[in-house]
Amino acid sequence: MQMQYAAIVVVLLVGVFVYWGYRSRKGKPSEPKRSTASNVISMDRHRKAKQSAVEQPCSSCKKKNGKLIFYAQDNGTVVGLCKDCKAKAKKRDMLPL
């Protein structure tokens, strides 16, 4: 009678270890899947594009005067203004972003 209980306990322990081993393998994929359709962008591609980007034109005077300061207009749109057009933003009470 006790041999039957011991055999049942051994079989259950083996079953638990097999299940645990299967679950640990299933939870860790060996290689990440690569898909072509994704919402995730490559940051390497983004950094390279940012380094080679040309200067943006000012939203007001359309000149490429280096760095732009971005402001929010009353209707919620964003404009990029150069240092020369900064006075226009102050006059219209636009908030810098």
Short mmCIF file of N, CA and C in Angstrom, two decimals:
data_model
loop_
_atom_site.label_atom_id
_atom_site.label_comp_id
_atom_site.label_asym_id
_atom_site.label_seq_id
_atom_site.Cartn_x
_atom_site.Cartn_y
_atom_site.Cartn_z
N MET A 1 0.81 -1.19 0.00
CA MET A 1 0.00 0.00 0.00
C MET A 1 0.87 1.27 0.00
N GLN A 2 1.91 1.25 0.83
CA GLN A 2 2.77 2.42 0.88
C GLN A 2 3.61 2.55 -0.38
N MET A 3 3.90 1.46 -1.04
CA MET A 3 4.64 1.50 -2.30
C MET A 3 3.82 2.19 -3.38
N GLN A 4 2.52 2.00 -3.37
CA GLN A 4 1.65 2.64 -4.35
C GLN A 4 1.65 4.16 -4.13
N TYR A 5 1.57 4.58 -2.88
CA TYR A 5 1.61 6.02 -2.58
C TYR A 5 2.96 6.63 -2.96
N ALA A 6 4.03 5.92 -2.69
CA ALA A 6 5.35 6.40 -3.05
C ALA A 6 5.48 6.51 -4.57
N ALA A 7 4.97 5.55 -5.29
CA ALA A 7 5.02 5.58 -6.76
C ALA A 7 4.20 6.75 -7.30
N ILE A 8 3.05 6.99 -6.71
CA ILE A 8 2.19 8.11 -7.15
C ILE A 8 2.88 9.44 -6.89
N VAL A 9 3.52 9.58 -5.73
CA VAL A 9 4.24 10.81 -5.39
C VAL A 9 5.40 11.03 -6.36
N VAL A 10 6.14 9.99 -6.68
CA VAL A 10 7.26 10.11 -7.61
C VAL A 10 6.76 10.52 -8.99
N VAL A 11 5.68 9.92 -9.46
CA VAL A 11 5.13 10.27 -10.78
C VAL A 11 4.65 11.72 -10.78
N LEU A 12 4.03 12.17 -9.71
CA LEU A 12 3.57 13.57 -9.63
C LEU A 12 4.75 14.53 -9.61
N LEU A 13 5.81 14.21 -8.87
CA LEU A 13 6.99 15.07 -8.84
C LEU A 13 7.65 15.16 -10.22
N VAL A 14 7.76 14.04 -10.90
CA VAL A 14 8.32 14.05 -12.25
C VAL A 14 7.45 14.90 -13.16
N GLY A 15 6.15 14.78 -13.04
CA GLY A 15 5.22 15.58 -13.85
C GLY A 15 5.38 17.07 -13.58
N VAL A 16 5.56 17.43 -12.30
CA VAL A 16 5.75 18.85 -11.94
C VAL A 16 7.05 19.38 -12.54
N PHE A 17 8.15 18.61 -12.46
CA PHE A 17 9.42 19.05 -13.02
C PHE A 17 9.37 19.17 -14.54
N VAL A 18 8.70 18.25 -15.20
CA VAL A 18 8.55 18.33 -16.66
C VAL A 18 7.74 19.56 -17.03
N TYR A 19 6.65 19.82 -16.33
CA TYR A 19 5.82 20.99 -16.59
C TYR A 19 6.62 22.27 -16.35
N TRP A 20 7.38 22.31 -15.26
CA TRP A 20 8.17 23.50 -14.94
C TRP A 20 9.23 23.76 -16.01
N GLY A 21 9.88 22.70 -16.47
CA GLY A 21 10.87 22.84 -17.54
C GLY A 21 10.25 23.34 -18.83
N TYR A 22 9.09 22.84 -19.17
CA TYR A 22 8.39 23.27 -20.38
C TYR A 22 8.01 24.74 -20.29
N ARG A 23 7.51 25.17 -19.14
CA ARG A 23 7.09 26.57 -18.97
C ARG A 23 8.29 27.51 -19.00
N SER A 24 9.42 27.11 -18.45
CA SER A 24 10.58 27.99 -18.44
C SER A 24 11.15 28.17 -19.85
N ARG A 25 11.09 27.15 -20.68
CA ARG A 25 11.53 27.28 -22.07
C ARG A 25 10.57 28.12 -22.88
N LYS A 26 9.30 27.95 -22.64
CA LYS A 26 8.28 28.67 -23.42
C LYS A 26 8.31 30.16 -23.11
N GLY A 27 8.65 30.55 -21.90
CA GLY A 27 8.63 31.95 -21.50
C GLY A 27 9.77 32.77 -22.06
N LYS A 28 10.88 32.10 -22.46
CA LYS A 28 12.05 32.81 -22.96
C LYS A 28 12.30 32.45 -24.42
N PRO A 29 11.88 33.29 -25.36
CA PRO A 29 12.15 32.97 -26.76
C PRO A 29 13.64 33.12 -27.06
N SER A 30 14.17 32.24 -27.87
CA SER A 30 15.60 32.26 -28.17
C SER A 30 15.96 33.44 -29.07
N GLU A 31 15.12 33.77 -30.03
CA GLU A 31 15.38 34.90 -30.92
C GLU A 31 14.11 35.73 -31.04
N PRO A 32 14.26 37.06 -30.96
CA PRO A 32 13.06 37.89 -31.13
C PRO A 32 12.56 37.81 -32.57
N LYS A 33 11.27 37.83 -32.72
CA LYS A 33 10.67 37.76 -34.06
C LYS A 33 10.82 39.11 -34.75
N ARG A 34 11.13 39.05 -36.02
CA ARG A 34 11.24 40.28 -36.81
C ARG A 34 10.05 40.34 -37.76
N SER A 35 9.36 41.45 -37.68
CA SER A 35 8.21 41.62 -38.57
C SER A 35 8.38 42.91 -39.34
N THR A 36 7.85 42.94 -40.54
CA THR A 36 8.00 44.13 -41.37
C THR A 36 6.98 45.19 -41.01
N ALA A 37 5.81 44.79 -40.59
CA ALA A 37 4.77 45.75 -40.22
C ALA A 37 4.80 45.95 -38.71
N SER A 38 5.28 47.12 -38.29
CA SER A 38 5.40 47.38 -36.87
C SER A 38 5.27 48.88 -36.61
N ASN A 39 4.83 49.21 -35.42
CA ASN A 39 4.75 50.61 -35.02
C ASN A 39 6.04 51.09 -34.37
N VAL A 40 7.00 50.20 -34.20
CA VAL A 40 8.25 50.54 -33.56
C VAL A 40 9.25 50.96 -34.63
N ILE A 41 9.90 52.11 -34.41
CA ILE A 41 10.89 52.58 -35.37
C ILE A 41 12.28 52.30 -34.82
N SER A 42 13.23 52.19 -35.71
CA SER A 42 14.61 51.96 -35.32
C SER A 42 15.23 53.29 -34.89
N MET A 43 15.78 53.32 -33.69
CA MET A 43 16.40 54.55 -33.21
C MET A 43 17.70 54.84 -33.95
N ASP A 44 18.38 53.81 -34.45
CA ASP A 44 19.59 54.03 -35.24
C ASP A 44 19.26 54.82 -36.50
N ARG A 45 18.19 54.42 -37.16
CA ARG A 45 17.77 55.12 -38.37
C ARG A 45 17.37 56.56 -38.04
N HIS A 46 16.72 56.75 -36.90
CA HIS A 46 16.29 58.08 -36.48
C HIS A 46 17.50 58.97 -36.20
N ARG A 47 18.51 58.44 -35.50
CA ARG A 47 19.70 59.23 -35.19
C ARG A 47 20.46 59.63 -36.44
N LYS A 48 20.57 58.69 -37.39
CA LYS A 48 21.27 59.01 -38.63
C LYS A 48 20.53 60.08 -39.42
N ALA A 49 19.22 59.99 -39.44
CA ALA A 49 18.43 60.99 -40.16
C ALA A 49 18.54 62.36 -39.50
N LYS A 50 18.63 62.36 -38.18
CA LYS A 50 18.72 63.62 -37.45
C LYS A 50 20.07 64.29 -37.70
N GLN A 51 21.13 63.51 -37.82
CA GLN A 51 22.46 64.07 -38.07
C GLN A 51 22.57 64.66 -39.46
N SER A 52 21.93 64.04 -40.43
CA SER A 52 22.05 64.49 -41.80
C SER A 52 20.91 65.43 -42.21
N ALA A 53 20.08 65.82 -41.26
CA ALA A 53 18.94 66.68 -41.59
C ALA A 53 19.41 68.09 -41.94
N VAL A 54 18.75 68.69 -42.91
CA VAL A 54 19.05 70.07 -43.27
C VAL A 54 18.28 71.00 -42.34
N GLU A 55 18.70 72.24 -42.29
CA GLU A 55 18.03 73.20 -41.42
C GLU A 55 16.60 73.42 -41.89
N GLN A 56 15.71 73.60 -40.91
CA GLN A 56 14.31 73.83 -41.23
C GLN A 56 14.08 75.32 -41.48
N PRO A 57 13.17 75.64 -42.38
CA PRO A 57 12.88 77.06 -42.61
C PRO A 57 11.97 77.62 -41.52
N CYS A 58 12.10 78.89 -41.25
CA CYS A 58 11.25 79.59 -40.29
C CYS A 58 9.82 79.61 -40.83
N SER A 59 8.85 79.44 -39.95
CA SER A 59 7.45 79.42 -40.38
C SER A 59 6.97 80.79 -40.84
N SER A 60 7.62 81.84 -40.39
CA SER A 60 7.18 83.19 -40.73
C SER A 60 7.92 83.74 -41.96
N CYS A 61 9.25 83.81 -41.87
CA CYS A 61 10.02 84.43 -42.94
C CYS A 61 10.57 83.44 -43.96
N LYS A 62 10.44 82.14 -43.69
CA LYS A 62 10.87 81.05 -44.58
C LYS A 62 12.38 81.00 -44.81
N LYS A 63 13.16 81.69 -43.98
CA LYS A 63 14.62 81.64 -44.10
C LYS A 63 15.14 80.49 -43.25
N LYS A 64 16.26 79.92 -43.68
CA LYS A 64 16.91 78.87 -42.91
C LYS A 64 18.01 79.52 -42.06
N ASN A 65 17.61 79.95 -40.87
CA ASN A 65 18.51 80.70 -40.00
C ASN A 65 19.06 79.87 -38.84
N GLY A 66 19.27 78.61 -39.01
CA GLY A 66 19.80 77.78 -37.93
C GLY A 66 18.69 77.19 -37.09
N LYS A 67 18.88 77.22 -35.78
CA LYS A 67 17.92 76.60 -34.88
C LYS A 67 16.65 77.44 -34.78
N LEU A 68 15.54 76.73 -34.66
CA LEU A 68 14.24 77.37 -34.51
C LEU A 68 13.76 77.23 -33.07
N ILE A 69 12.95 78.18 -32.65
CA ILE A 69 12.27 78.10 -31.36
C ILE A 69 10.81 77.82 -31.69
N PHE A 70 10.27 76.78 -31.10
CA PHE A 70 8.90 76.37 -31.43
C PHE A 70 7.92 77.00 -30.46
N TYR A 71 6.82 77.53 -31.01
CA TYR A 71 5.79 78.21 -30.23
C TYR A 71 4.43 77.58 -30.53
N ALA A 72 3.54 77.66 -29.56
CA ALA A 72 2.16 77.20 -29.74
C ALA A 72 1.28 78.40 -30.04
N GLN A 73 0.51 78.31 -31.11
CA GLN A 73 -0.42 79.38 -31.45
C GLN A 73 -1.72 79.20 -30.67
N ASP A 74 -2.60 80.20 -30.77
CA ASP A 74 -3.88 80.15 -30.05
C ASP A 74 -4.76 79.00 -30.51
N ASN A 75 -4.68 78.63 -31.78
CA ASN A 75 -5.53 77.55 -32.29
C ASN A 75 -4.91 76.16 -32.06
N GLY A 76 -3.75 76.08 -31.42
CA GLY A 76 -3.14 74.81 -31.08
C GLY A 76 -2.09 74.33 -32.04
N THR A 77 -1.86 75.03 -33.12
CA THR A 77 -0.82 74.61 -34.05
C THR A 77 0.55 75.06 -33.53
N VAL A 78 1.57 74.40 -34.02
CA VAL A 78 2.94 74.69 -33.61
C VAL A 78 3.67 75.33 -34.77
N VAL A 79 4.39 76.41 -34.49
CA VAL A 79 5.20 77.08 -35.49
C VAL A 79 6.63 77.16 -34.98
N GLY A 80 7.58 77.08 -35.91
CA GLY A 80 8.99 77.24 -35.59
C GLY A 80 9.47 78.57 -36.11
N LEU A 81 9.95 79.42 -35.21
CA LEU A 81 10.38 80.76 -35.59
C LEU A 81 11.86 80.94 -35.31
N CYS A 82 12.53 81.70 -36.16
CA CYS A 82 13.94 82.00 -35.97
C CYS A 82 14.08 83.12 -34.95
N LYS A 83 15.32 83.44 -34.62
CA LYS A 83 15.57 84.49 -33.63
C LYS A 83 15.10 85.86 -34.12
N ASP A 84 15.15 86.07 -35.44
CA ASP A 84 14.70 87.35 -35.99
C ASP A 84 13.19 87.53 -35.84
N CYS A 85 12.42 86.45 -35.90
CA CYS A 85 10.96 86.52 -35.80
C CYS A 85 10.46 86.32 -34.37
N LYS A 86 11.36 86.27 -33.42
CA LYS A 86 10.99 86.06 -32.02
C LYS A 86 10.10 87.20 -31.52
N ALA A 87 10.31 88.41 -32.03
CA ALA A 87 9.50 89.57 -31.61
C ALA A 87 8.04 89.38 -32.01
N LYS A 88 7.80 88.74 -33.16
CA LYS A 88 6.42 88.48 -33.59
C LYS A 88 5.72 87.54 -32.61
N ALA A 89 6.44 86.59 -32.11
CA ALA A 89 5.86 85.65 -31.14
C ALA A 89 5.54 86.35 -29.83
N LYS A 90 6.45 87.22 -29.39
CA LYS A 90 6.20 87.97 -28.14
C LYS A 90 4.99 88.88 -28.30
N LYS A 91 4.85 89.50 -29.47
CA LYS A 91 3.76 90.43 -29.73
C LYS A 91 2.41 89.72 -29.71
N ARG A 92 2.39 88.47 -30.19
CA ARG A 92 1.13 87.69 -30.24
C ARG A 92 0.91 86.84 -28.99
N ASP A 93 1.77 87.01 -27.96
CA ASP A 93 1.69 86.26 -26.70
C ASP A 93 1.69 84.75 -26.94
N MET A 94 2.58 84.30 -27.79
CA MET A 94 2.70 82.87 -28.05
C MET A 94 3.62 82.24 -27.01
N LEU A 95 3.30 81.04 -26.59
CA LEU A 95 4.07 80.36 -25.57
C LEU A 95 5.11 79.45 -26.21
N PRO A 96 6.38 79.52 -25.74
CA PRO A 96 7.39 78.61 -26.30
C PRO A 96 7.17 77.19 -25.77
N LEU A 97 7.53 76.23 -26.60
CA LEU A 97 7.42 74.81 -26.21
C LEU A 97 8.76 74.29 -25.77
#
